[in-house]
Structure formats: structure tokens, C-alpha cells
CSV table of C-alpha atoms and ligand atoms in Angstrom, one decimal:
chain,number,residue,atom,x,y,z
Z,172,UNK,CA,-10.8,31.9,31.6
Z,173,UNK,CA,-13.7,34.2,32.2
Z,174,UNK,CA,-16.8,33.0,30.5
Z,175,UNK,CA,-17.3,35.8,28.0
Z,176,UNK,CA,-13.2,37.3,27.3
Z,177,UNK,CA,-10.5,35.9,25.9
Z,178,UNK,CA,-6.6,36.8,27.9
Z,179,UNK,CA,-3.9,37.2,26.3
Z,180,UNK,CA,-1.9,34.0,26.6
Z,181,UNK,CA,1.0,33.3,29.0
Z,182,UNK,CA,4.2,33.0,27.8
Z,183,UNK,CA,5.2,29.5,28.2
Z,184,UNK,CA,8.7,30.2,26.6
Z,185,UNK,CA,7.2,29.5,22.8
Z,186,UNK,CA,7.2,31.4,20.8
Z,187,UNK,CA,3.9,31.5,19.4
Z,188,UNK,CA,2.1,32.9,21.8
Z,189,UNK,CA,3.2,36.0,21.3
Z,190,UNK,CA,1.7,34.2,17.4
Z,191,UNK,CA,-1.8,34.1,19.1
Z,192,UNK,CA,-1.6,37.7,21.6
Z,193,UNK,CA,-1.0,39.2,18.1
Z,194,UNK,CA,-4.2,37.7,16.4
Z,195,UNK,CA,-5.6,38.4,19.0
Z,196,UNK,CA,-5.2,42.2,20.0
Z,197,UNK,CA,-5.6,42.3,16.0
Z,198,UNK,CA,-9.3,41.2,17.0
Z,199,UNK,CA,-10.7,43.8,19.3
Z,200,UNK,CA,-12.1,42.2,22.4
Z,201,UNK,CA,-13.6,39.9,21.5
Z,202,UNK,CA,-16.5,37.7,22.9
Z,203,UNK,CA,-16.2,33.7,22.6
Z,204,UNK,CA,-19.8,34.9,20.7
Z,205,UNK,CA,-17.7,36.8,18.1
Z,206,UNK,CA,-14.8,35.5,17.9
Z,207,UNK,CA,-13.9,33.2,14.2
Z,208,UNK,CA,-14.0,29.9,15.2
Z,209,UNK,CA,-10.8,29.5,13.4
Z,210,UNK,CA,-9.2,31.5,16.9
Z,211,UNK,CA,-11.4,30.4,19.3
Z,212,UNK,CA,-10.3,26.5,18.7
Z,213,UNK,CA,-7.4,27.0,18.6
Z,214,UNK,CA,-6.7,29.5,22.1
Z,215,UNK,CA,-8.6,27.2,23.1
Z,216,UNK,CA,-6.3,24.1,22.9
Z,217,UNK,CA,-3.0,26.8,22.6
Z,218,UNK,CA,-4.5,27.6,25.7
Z,219,UNK,CA,-4.8,24.3,28.1
Z,220,UNK,CA,-1.1,23.5,26.9
Z,221,UNK,CA,-0.4,26.2,28.2
Z,222,UNK,CA,-1.0,25.1,32.0
Z,223,UNK,CA,0.6,22.0,31.0
Z,224,UNK,CA,3.6,23.5,30.2
Z,225,UNK,CA,4.1,25.6,33.0
Z,226,UNK,CA,3.3,23.4,35.6
Z,227,UNK,CA,6.3,21.3,37.2
Z,228,UNK,CA,5.6,17.5,36.8
Z,229,UNK,CA,3.1,17.7,33.6
Z,230,UNK,CA,4.7,19.2,31.3
Z,231,UNK,CA,4.5,16.7,28.3
Z,232,UNK,CA,0.9,14.6,29.8
Z,233,UNK,CA,-2.3,15.2,26.9
Z,234,UNK,CA,-5.6,14.2,28.6
Z,235,UNK,CA,-6.6,12.9,25.4
Z,236,UNK,CA,-3.8,10.0,25.0
Z,237,UNK,CA,-6.1,7.3,26.6
Z,238,UNK,CA,-9.1,8.3,24.3
Z,239,UNK,CA,-7.0,8.3,20.8
Z,240,UNK,CA,-6.0,4.8,22.4
Z,241,UNK,CA,-9.1,3.0,22.6
Z,242,UNK,CA,-10.8,4.4,19.4
Z,243,UNK,CA,-8.1,1.7,18.0
Z,244,UNK,CA,-9.9,-0.9,20.2
Z,245,UNK,CA,-12.6,0.0,18.6
Z,246,UNK,CA,-11.7,-0.8,15.0
Z,247,UNK,CA,-10.5,-4.1,16.3
Z,248,UNK,CA,-12.0,-5.1,12.8
Z,249,UNK,CA,-10.6,-3.0,10.2
Z,250,UNK,CA,-7.4,-3.4,11.2
Z,251,UNK,CA,-7.5,-7.2,11.7
Z,252,UNK,CA,-8.8,-6.4,8.5
Z,253,UNK,CA,-6.2,-4.0,6.7
Z,254,UNK,CA,-3.6,-5.8,8.4
Z,255,UNK,CA,-3.9,-9.2,6.2
Z,256,UNK,CA,-4.6,-7.2,3.1
Z,257,UNK,CA,-1.0,-5.1,3.5
Z,258,UNK,CA,1.3,-7.7,4.7
Z,259,UNK,CA,-0.4,-9.2,2.2
Z,260,UNK,CA,0.7,-6.3,-0.8
Z,261,UNK,CA,3.8,-5.7,0.5
Z,262,UNK,CA,5.3,-9.0,0.6
Z,263,UNK,CA,3.8,-9.4,-2.8
Z,264,UNK,CA,5.0,-5.3,-4.4
Z,265,UNK,CA,8.3,-7.0,-2.5
Z,266,UNK,CA,8.9,-10.1,-5.1
Z,267,UNK,CA,10.3,-10.8,-8.1
Z,268,UNK,CA,8.4,-13.2,-9.2
Z,269,UNK,CA,7.4,-11.6,-13.1
Z,270,UNK,CA,4.2,-11.3,-14.0
Z,271,UNK,CA,2.0,-13.1,-16.5
Z,272,UNK,CA,0.0,-9.9,-17.1
Z,273,UNK,CA,0.5,-7.4,-19.7
Z,274,UNK,CA,2.4,-4.3,-19.4
Z,275,UNK,CA,-1.3,-2.1,-20.1
Z,276,UNK,CA,-3.1,-4.3,-17.9
Z,277,UNK,CA,-0.6,-4.1,-14.6
Z,278,UNK,CA,-0.4,-0.1,-15.2
Z,279,UNK,CA,-4.4,-0.2,-14.7
Z,280,UNK,CA,-3.8,-2.2,-11.9
Z,281,UNK,CA,-1.2,-0.4,-10.4
Z,282,UNK,CA,-3.4,2.5,-10.5
Z,283,UNK,CA,-6.5,1.7,-8.5
Z,284,UNK,CA,-4.4,-0.1,-6.3
Z,285,UNK,CA,-3.3,3.5,-5.7
Z,286,UNK,CA,-6.5,5.3,-5.2
Z,287,UNK,CA,-7.7,1.6,-3.2
Z,288,UNK,CA,-5.4,2.9,-0.6
Z,289,UNK,CA,-5.4,6.7,-0.6
Z,290,UNK,CA,-9.2,5.8,-0.1
Z,291,UNK,CA,-8.9,3.7,2.6
Z,292,UNK,CA,-6.2,6.7,3.8
Z,293,UNK,CA,-9.1,9.4,3.1
Z,294,UNK,CA,-12.3,7.6,5.1
Z,295,UNK,CA,-10.1,7.1,7.9
Z,296,UNK,CA,-11.0,9.8,9.1
Z,297,UNK,CA,-14.4,9.9,8.8
Z,298,UNK,CA,-13.9,7.8,12.4
Z,299,UNK,CA,-12.6,11.0,14.4
Z,300,UNK,CA,-13.4,11.6,18.4
Z,301,UNK,CA,-16.0,14.7,18.0
Z,302,UNK,CA,-18.5,11.8,15.5
Z,303,UNK,CA,-17.5,8.8,17.7
Z,304,UNK,CA,-19.0,10.4,20.7
Z,305,UNK,CA,-22.5,9.6,19.0
Z,306,UNK,CA,-21.2,6.6,17.0
Z,307,UNK,CA,-21.8,3.4,18.8
Z,308,UNK,CA,-18.8,0.3,18.9
Z,309,UNK,CA,-21.5,-1.2,16.0
Z,310,UNK,CA,-21.4,1.9,13.4
Z,311,UNK,CA,-17.9,1.8,14.1
Z,312,UNK,CA,-17.7,-1.3,12.5
Z,313,UNK,CA,-20.1,-0.5,9.4
Z,314,UNK,CA,-18.0,2.6,8.8
Z,315,UNK,CA,-14.7,0.6,8.8
Z,316,UNK,CA,-13.8,-2.5,5.9
Z,317,UNK,CA,-13.7,-2.9,2.8
Z,318,UNK,CA,-17.6,-3.2,2.5
Z,319,UNK,CA,-18.4,0.0,4.0
Z,320,UNK,CA,-15.9,1.7,1.7
Z,321,UNK,CA,-17.1,0.3,-1.8
Z,322,UNK,CA,-20.6,2.3,-0.5
Z,323,UNK,CA,-19.0,5.2,0.4
Z,324,UNK,CA,-17.5,5.9,-3.2
Z,325,UNK,CA,-19.6,7.4,-4.6
Z,326,UNK,CA,-19.8,9.3,-2.0
Z,327,UNK,CA,-16.3,10.9,-2.9
Z,328,UNK,CA,-17.7,14.7,-4.8
Z,329,UNK,CA,-14.7,15.4,-6.2
Z,330,UNK,CA,-12.1,13.6,-7.1
Z,331,UNK,CA,-8.2,14.5,-7.9
Z,332,UNK,CA,-6.5,10.7,-6.6
Z,333,UNK,CA,-5.4,10.5,-11.5
Z,334,UNK,CA,-3.7,13.2,-11.2
Z,335,UNK,CA,-1.6,12.5,-7.7
Z,336,UNK,CA,-0.5,9.3,-9.7
Z,337,UNK,CA,-0.1,10.6,-13.0
Z,338,UNK,CA,2.5,13.5,-11.0
Z,339,UNK,CA,4.5,10.7,-8.9
Z,340,UNK,CA,4.5,7.9,-11.5
Z,341,UNK,CA,6.2,10.9,-14.0
Z,342,UNK,CA,8.4,11.8,-11.5
Z,343,UNK,CA,9.0,8.1,-10.4
Z,344,UNK,CA,10.5,7.8,-15.0
Z,345,UNK,CA,11.9,10.8,-14.3
Z,346,UNK,CA,13.8,10.4,-11.6
Z,347,UNK,CA,14.5,6.6,-11.3
Z,348,UNK,CA,17.2,7.2,-8.7
Z,349,UNK,CA,16.6,9.8,-6.5
Z,350,UNK,CA,14.5,10.8,-3.8
Z,351,UNK,CA,11.4,11.1,-3.8
Z,352,UNK,CA,9.6,12.4,-1.1
Z,353,UNK,CA,6.3,12.3,-0.1
Z,354,UNK,CA,4.8,13.9,2.9
Z,355,UNK,CA,1.8,14.0,5.5
Z,356,UNK,CA,0.4,16.4,7.5
Z,357,UNK,CA,-1.3,13.5,10.3
Z,358,UNK,CA,-5.1,14.8,11.4
Z,359,UNK,CA,-6.0,12.0,14.2
Z,360,UNK,CA,-4.4,9.7,16.1
Z,361,UNK,CA,-5.7,5.7,16.6
Z,362,UNK,CA,-7.4,4.0,13.5
Z,363,UNK,CA,-6.9,6.8,10.8
Z,364,UNK,CA,-3.1,7.1,11.4
Z,365,UNK,CA,-2.2,3.7,10.7
Z,366,UNK,CA,-4.4,3.6,7.9
Z,367,UNK,CA,-1.9,6.6,7.1
Z,368,UNK,CA,1.1,4.5,7.5
Z,369,UNK,CA,-0.4,2.1,5.6
Z,370,UNK,CA,-0.3,4.7,2.8
Z,371,UNK,CA,2.6,5.5,3.6
Z,372,UNK,CA,4.8,2.1,4.1
Z,373,UNK,CA,2.5,1.0,0.0
Z,374,UNK,CA,3.6,4.5,-1.7
Z,375,UNK,CA,7.7,3.4,-0.5
Z,376,UNK,CA,6.5,-0.5,-1.4
Z,377,UNK,CA,5.1,0.6,-4.3
Z,378,UNK,CA,8.2,2.4,-5.1
Z,379,UNK,CA,6.0,5.4,-6.6
Z,380,UNK,CA,8.9,7.6,-2.7
Z,381,UNK,CA,11.4,6.9,-1.2
Z,382,UNK,CA,10.5,8.6,2.1
Z,383,UNK,CA,8.2,9.9,3.6
Z,384,UNK,CA,7.4,13.0,6.2
Z,385,UNK,CA,5.1,12.5,8.3
Z,386,UNK,CA,4.3,16.0,10.4
Z,387,UNK,CA,2.3,15.9,13.8
Z,388,UNK,CA,0.9,18.6,16.2
Z,389,UNK,CA,3.8,19.1,19.2
Z,390,UNK,CA,0.7,19.9,21.1
Z,391,UNK,CA,-2.7,18.2,22.6
Z,392,UNK,CA,-4.9,19.6,19.7
Z,393,UNK,CA,-8.9,18.9,18.4
Z,394,UNK,CA,-8.5,16.3,20.9
Z,395,UNK,CA,-7.1,13.3,18.6
Z,396,UNK,CA,-5.4,14.8,16.3
Z,397,UNK,CA,-1.6,13.0,16.3
Z,398,UNK,CA,1.6,14.0,18.8
Z,399,UNK,CA,4.8,11.7,18.2
Z,400,UNK,CA,4.3,10.4,21.4
Z,401,UNK,CA,1.0,8.7,19.7
Z,402,UNK,CA,3.6,6.8,17.0
Z,403,UNK,CA,5.4,5.2,19.2
Z,404,UNK,CA,2.3,4.4,21.1
Z,405,UNK,CA,0.8,2.5,18.1
Z,406,UNK,CA,3.6,0.9,17.5
Z,407,UNK,CA,3.9,0.2,21.3
Z,408,UNK,CA,0.1,-1.5,20.4
Z,409,UNK,CA,1.1,-3.1,17.6
Z,410,UNK,CA,4.3,-5.2,19.2
Z,411,UNK,CA,1.4,-6.8,21.6
Z,412,UNK,CA,-1.4,-6.8,20.4
Z,413,UNK,CA,-2.8,-10.0,22.7
Z,414,UNK,CA,-2.2,-8.2,25.8
Z,415,UNK,CA,-4.0,-5.4,23.8
Z,416,UNK,CA,-6.3,-6.9,22.7
Z,417,UNK,CA,-7.0,-8.9,26.3
Z,418,UNK,CA,-6.8,-5.2,28.2
Z,419,UNK,CA,-9.1,-3.3,27.1
Z,420,UNK,CA,-12.4,-2.9,27.7
Z,421,UNK,CA,-15.9,-5.3,27.0
Z,422,UNK,CA,-15.0,-4.1,23.3
Z,423,UNK,CA,-13.6,-6.9,22.0
Z,424,UNK,CA,-15.2,-9.5,24.5
Z,425,UNK,CA,-17.1,-12.9,23.8
Z,426,UNK,CA,-20.5,-13.5,24.6
Z,427,UNK,CA,-19.0,-14.8,28.1
Z,428,UNK,CA,-17.4,-11.9,28.9
Z,429,UNK,CA,-14.3,-13.3,28.4
Z,430,UNK,CA,-11.6,-11.2,26.5
Z,431,UNK,CA,-11.9,-12.7,22.0
Z,432,UNK,CA,-7.8,-13.8,21.5
Z,433,UNK,CA,-6.3,-13.1,18.4
Z,434,UNK,CA,-5.3,-16.1,16.4
Z,435,UNK,CA,-1.7,-17.2,15.8
Z,436,UNK,CA,-1.9,-16.1,11.9
Z,437,UNK,CA,-3.9,-12.3,12.9
Z,438,UNK,CA,-0.8,-12.1,15.6
Z,439,UNK,CA,1.4,-12.2,13.2
Z,440,UNK,CA,0.0,-10.1,10.9
Z,441,UNK,CA,0.5,-7.1,13.2
Z,442,UNK,CA,3.4,-8.4,14.5
Z,443,UNK,CA,4.9,-8.1,10.5
Z,444,UNK,CA,3.0,-4.2,10.5
Z,445,UNK,CA,5.5,-3.2,13.9
Z,446,UNK,CA,8.0,-4.8,12.5
Z,447,UNK,CA,7.5,-2.9,8.9
Z,448,UNK,CA,6.9,0.5,10.0
Z,449,UNK,CA,9.6,0.4,12.6
Z,450,UNK,CA,12.3,-1.1,10.2
Z,451,UNK,CA,11.4,2.3,7.7
Z,452,UNK,CA,11.4,3.9,11.1
Z,453,UNK,CA,14.9,2.6,11.9
Z,454,UNK,CA,16.9,3.1,8.2
Z,455,UNK,CA,15.2,6.7,8.2
Z,456,UNK,CA,12.9,6.5,5.5
Z,457,UNK,CA,9.9,7.6,7.9
Z,458,UNK,CA,11.0,10.4,9.2
Z,459,UNK,CA,8.4,12.3,12.2
Z,460,UNK,CA,9.2,16.9,11.9
Z,461,UNK,CA,6.4,18.2,14.2
Z,462,UNK,CA,6.8,22.2,13.5
Z,463,UNK,CA,5.3,24.6,16.0
Z,464,UNK,CA,3.3,26.3,12.2
Z,465,UNK,CA,0.3,23.1,12.6
Z,466,UNK,CA,-0.6,24.9,16.1
Z,467,UNK,CA,-0.7,28.5,14.8
Z,468,UNK,CA,-3.9,30.4,15.2
Z,469,UNK,CA,-3.8,31.3,11.2
Z,470,UNK,CA,-4.5,29.8,8.2
Z,471,UNK,CA,-2.1,28.2,5.7
Z,472,UNK,CA,-2.7,31.4,3.2
Z,473,UNK,CA,0.2,32.5,5.7
Z,474,UNK,CA,2.2,29.5,5.5
Z,475,UNK,CA,5.2,30.8,2.4
Z,476,UNK,CA,5.5,34.5,4.7
Z,477,UNK,CA,5.3,33.2,8.7
Z,478,UNK,CA,6.8,30.0,8.8
Z,479,UNK,CA,9.6,30.1,5.2
Z,480,UNK,CA,12.3,27.4,6.4
Z,481,UNK,CA,8.9,25.1,6.6
Z,482,UNK,CA,7.2,26.4,3.6
Z,483,UNK,CA,11.3,25.6,1.8
Z,484,UNK,CA,11.2,22.4,3.5
Z,485,UNK,CA,7.6,21.4,1.6
Z,486,UNK,CA,8.5,22.2,-1.3
Z,487,UNK,CA,10.9,19.9,-1.5
Z,488,UNK,CA,8.4,17.2,-1.3
Z,489,UNK,CA,7.1,16.1,-5.1
Z,490,UNK,CA,3.8,15.7,-2.5
Z,491,UNK,CA,1.8,17.5,0.6
Z,492,UNK,CA,-1.5,15.0,1.8
Z,493,UNK,CA,-3.5,16.8,3.8
Z,494,UNK,CA,-5.5,15.4,6.1
Z,495,UNK,CA,-9.2,15.6,7.6
Z,496,UNK,CA,-11.3,19.1,7.9
Z,497,UNK,CA,-8.9,21.6,10.1
Z,498,UNK,CA,-5.8,20.7,7.6
Z,499,UNK,CA,-8.8,21.7,4.7
Z,500,UNK,CA,-10.0,24.0,6.4
Z,501,UNK,CA,-6.8,25.8,6.9
Z,502,UNK,CA,-5.9,25.7,3.9
Z,503,UNK,CA,-8.9,26.8,2.4
Z,504,UNK,CA,-8.5,29.9,4.9
Z,505,UNK,CA,-11.2,28.8,6.6
Z,506,UNK,CA,-13.6,32.1,4.8
Z,507,UNK,CA,-17.1,31.3,3.2
Z,508,UNK,CA,-16.1,30.5,0.1
Z,509,UNK,CA,-18.7,29.7,-3.1
Z,510,UNK,CA,-18.8,25.8,-2.7
Z,511,UNK,CA,-17.3,25.9,-7.4
Z,512,UNK,CA,-14.8,28.9,-6.1
Z,513,UNK,CA,-11.7,25.4,-7.6
Z,514,UNK,CA,-9.1,24.7,-5.0
Z,515,UNK,CA,-6.7,26.1,-7.0
Z,516,UNK,CA,-7.9,29.5,-5.9
Z,517,UNK,CA,-8.7,28.6,-2.3
Z,518,UNK,CA,-5.0,27.9,-1.3
Z,519,UNK,CA,-4.3,32.0,-2.2
Z,520,UNK,CA,-0.3,31.4,-1.3
Z,521,UNK,CA,-0.7,27.8,-1.1
Z,522,UNK,CA,-2.1,27.3,-4.8
Z,523,UNK,CA,-0.3,27.6,-8.2
Z,524,UNK,CA,3.5,29.1,-8.1
Z,525,UNK,CA,3.7,28.3,-4.3
Z,526,UNK,CA,6.3,25.5,-5.1
Z,527,UNK,CA,4.6,22.7,-3.2
Z,528,UNK,CA,1.6,19.8,-4.7
Z,529,UNK,CA,-1.1,19.5,-2.2
Z,530,UNK,CA,-3.4,16.4,-2.7
Z,531,UNK,CA,-6.5,16.8,0.2
Z,532,UNK,CA,-8.2,13.8,1.1
Z,533,UNK,CA,-10.6,14.7,4.2
Z,534,UNK,CA,-14.1,13.5,4.8
Z,535,UNK,CA,-16.3,16.6,5.3
Z,536,UNK,CA,-17.1,17.8,9.0
Z,537,UNK,CA,-18.1,21.7,8.0
Z,538,UNK,CA,-19.4,24.3,6.0
Z,539,UNK,CA,-16.4,25.1,3.5
Z,540,UNK,CA,-16.0,23.0,1.3
Z,541,UNK,CA,-14.7,24.4,-2.4
Z,542,UNK,CA,-14.4,22.5,-6.3
Z,543,UNK,CA,-17.7,21.3,-6.1
Z,544,UNK,CA,-19.2,21.1,-9.4
Z,545,UNK,CA,-22.4,23.8,-9.9
Z,546,UNK,CA,-25.7,22.5,-8.9
Z,547,UNK,CA,-23.6,19.8,-6.5
Z,548,UNK,CA,-24.3,21.7,-2.8
Z,549,UNK,CA,-28.3,22.6,-3.2
Z,550,UNK,CA,-28.7,19.5,-4.9
Z,551,UNK,CA,-26.8,17.9,-1.0
Z,552,UNK,CA,-29.1,20.7,0.8
Z,553,UNK,CA,-32.4,19.4,-0.9
Z,554,UNK,CA,-31.5,15.8,-0.2
Z,555,UNK,CA,-32.6,15.0,3.0
Z,556,UNK,CA,-31.1,16.6,6.1
Z,557,UNK,CA,-29.6,18.3,4.5
Z,558,UNK,CA,-30.6,21.5,5.1
Z,559,UNK,CA,-32.5,22.4,2.3
Z,560,UNK,CA,-33.7,26.1,2.0
Z,561,UNK,CA,-32.7,26.7,6.6
Z,562,UNK,CA,-29.7,28.4,4.4
Z,563,UNK,CA,-27.1,25.1,6.4
Z,564,UNK,CA,-24.6,23.4,5.5
Z,565,UNK,CA,-25.9,20.4,7.6
Z,566,UNK,CA,-24.9,16.8,4.5
Z,567,UNK,CA,-21.3,18.9,5.1
Z,568,UNK,CA,-21.1,17.9,8.7
Z,569,UNK,CA,-21.2,14.9,8.8
Z,570,UNK,CA,-18.6,13.4,6.9
Z,571,UNK,CA,-20.1,11.0,4.9
Z,572,UNK,CA,-19.7,13.0,2.2
Z,573,UNK,CA,-15.6,13.9,1.4
Z,574,UNK,CA,-13.3,15.6,-1.3
Z,575,UNK,CA,-10.3,14.6,-2.5
Z,576,UNK,CA,-8.7,17.4,-4.5
Z,577,UNK,CA,-4.9,18.3,-6.0
Z,578,UNK,CA,-3.8,21.2,-6.9
Z,579,UNK,CA,-0.1,21.5,-8.6
Z,580,UNK,CA,1.8,24.5,-7.0
Z,581,UNK,CA,5.4,23.7,-9.3
Z,582,UNK,CA,3.2,24.0,-12.4
R,753,F1X,O1,-10.1,18.0,11.2
R,753,F1X,P1,-10.7,16.4,11.2
R,753,F1X,O2,-10.7,16.5,12.5
R,753,F1X,O3,-10.6,16.1,10.5
R,753,F1X,O4,-12.1,16.9,12.3
R,753,F1X,C1,-11.9,18.4,13.1
R,753,F1X,C2,-13.7,18.7,14.1
R,753,F1X,O5,-13.6,17.7,14.4
R,753,F1X,O6,-13.1,19.5,14.3
R,753,F1X,C3,-13.9,21.0,14.2
R,753,F1X,C4,-14.8,21.4,14.3
R,753,F1X,O7,-14.5,20.9,16.9
R,753,F1X,C5,-14.4,20.7,12.9
R,753,F1X,O8,-14.3,21.4,12.0
R,753,F1X,C6,-14.0,19.2,12.0
R,753,F1X,O9,-15.5,18.7,12.2
């Protein structure tokens, strides 16, 4: 790679090389200082993957695999806390013990539970590898877990979870016996994939979905994104958690430098997750469906026209959940929108009338933000470190703030 210019990608046998090269051609002769960010960063990862694809023995090698597993290991306290909660929740949802609560109280409790599970899944995105480089082990613990989530609730700037819940409840009551699918367009592996699976298992057990389709990436992408192999590696880690933590770095060692063993109860709760998710996968309720489109050079405005089969597939879903910052930027065409532009508008061809119901769960790590109330951006900019009048939207860079936005493309 030359220091200042882009060269066309070498054909490695995958059809998306032509898309990258066509876009490069349309950009003229960009250099790294004047190329649109979205193209440049996607190109970088796609280019790296050509080196491996064209090698003799490293074709499926993921240079980031080790880092991804290590974020999961660093998240031990939150993993254990959530594993205990999950087991209790699934046992409760699957038991037929009649409740002493009124239907109204049950309805309110279910709504609250849905929000809590989605928020766990949302904040799992706050600790991706790009931000972790600046965080200590203790910082990571502070960003995860129930206490942290309570504090973070007020940092969700727009929260459309009630609308998403109403939609899933409505389809549940109109098609109680029919297939009702929820899709998750994944973001990061490790802890974030763990919380995505928590959400998936909960939606199935609560009857809000009968099938979950997970959409990982097909090539190592933005360092920590999920590849199909990361799903297997997470399940393997849970299959023998004692060995995982025993063999891992100092982070899980006590003051004498000995690995802190898991208690029998912790092992049994993690084994429950392993068995539950493996069974859902074997029985076809939890499937993994990669598509080259997700690692293309452009935004998701292209999806209906460039990937019509994928668009048609997503129309068959009751709800498509997009995780994380990059998916959000691609949904919004990565444009410098005014922050008050409605989310539904920023989705372009993926918006109203597309037939696709979108829910974005996104902690903000970049300037692209839409759907905020008037004055909100200015208020956040005026806070300490928010960017002030520099013009930079600094408040939106750290993952501290989040947006949860819904668009009913079937309406
Ligand atoms: O998609 P994610 O994991 O939430 O975040 C990805 C990210 O770290 O990568 C990009 C910069 O490289 C930014 O858009 C964003 O901060």
C-alpha cells in the first residue's frame, strides 16, 4: 500500500472486489487525506483480507481473534452476573407456575423486562476494542453490570423501545402460532456477542420471537466484529469456563497471583448458557447468516438495490436490530445530517415503505447522530468535554451517550 494513494483491490475471487474498485474509480484518485471516511476504513479491512485470501495457508486466519476473546475474559464479573440472571429468567419464563399478579401488573413487568434486556444489549456495545485501548481492567468493570446500567439509563438520548415492544407484542397476538423472526445485525464479538445472545435467548423464551437470525461479518472487520467462528469460540469458552479463566492473563488472578477459580454455582450457570444456546442453535431457532453485503464499501442505503435477496430476506423478519456505531452510520448514509433530522428520514431507502422494520441500538462513537430533540446537541456540546464551539461533536465520540431508534418500514 502506498503512503498516499489507493490502488484497486486485487481480485481474490470474491465478488465484492468489483464493488470496491468501482467506488474507487468513482472517487477519482483519492489520497488518504481527502477520501470519505467510510470508504477508507472499509477499504483498509477489505484490503487486508485480500492478503490472507490470496495466501496458501492463511486463508481463514483472523488476526484479531485473540484480542476478541480477551475482551470476553476481561468482562468476567459482568459475564457472571448476567449468567446468573439469565438462568433465573429462563427458568422463570419456562415454568408454568401461575402468577399471583393482575394481568395489568404482568403486562407492565413484561414491558420493563423487554427494556432491560435491550438495554443490557445496548450497553454491551460501549466497551468495544477501539475504546478499550484507553481503559483499565477496573474501568471495564465499571462500564458493565447492573449498577452501571442504572446510571447509564439517563444517557439514552432517544428511546424507542416502547414502540419496538408494541410491535412484537402485536405480532405475537395476531400470529400466536406462526413463525415470528427477529434478526440481529451483529457488531462486536466477545462481551457484546454474549449480551446479544442473552437478548436472543430471552426473546425466544418470552415468546416475542420464534426464530432469531444473527448476521455476522464474513471477513475480519473493524478489529472486533463478529465472524461466524467467534460464535463457536464463545460457545467453546462457555463449555469449559474454568479452563478459560484459569489459563487467562493476570486479570483473573487473586492477590497471590493464583487464578481465581469459579465457584460450582458459577460453573453451572455458565454451563446452562452453553447448553441453552447450543440447543437453540441445533434446533434451528438461532441461526447464523453471513452476507458479503455487510462488509461492502458503501452505506445501507444501497441495500435494497445492491443486495435485493438480502433485502427480501430482512422483509421476512418482524424486527431487524442493528447493533453499534458503524451499523448506525451505514444506516444513516454516514452523512453530516442536522441532529434533528428524523431517524426514519435518514434511513433513505431503508426507511418507511422499505418493508423492513429497523431498531438501532447504538452507543454514540462518532458525529453522525439523528433524531434528537431541538437544542439537545447544543446542550451536550456545552457540557465539559462536549466540544463547545469548536464545531466538533465531541460528546458523541466516547460511547457514553446512546440512541435507541425505531422505524416501522412495514407501516
Ligand atoms: O461499530 P462499533 O464497534 O460500535 O464502533 C466502531 C468504531 O469504533 O469504529 C469506527 C472508527 O473506526 C467508529 O465509527 C466507531 O467508533
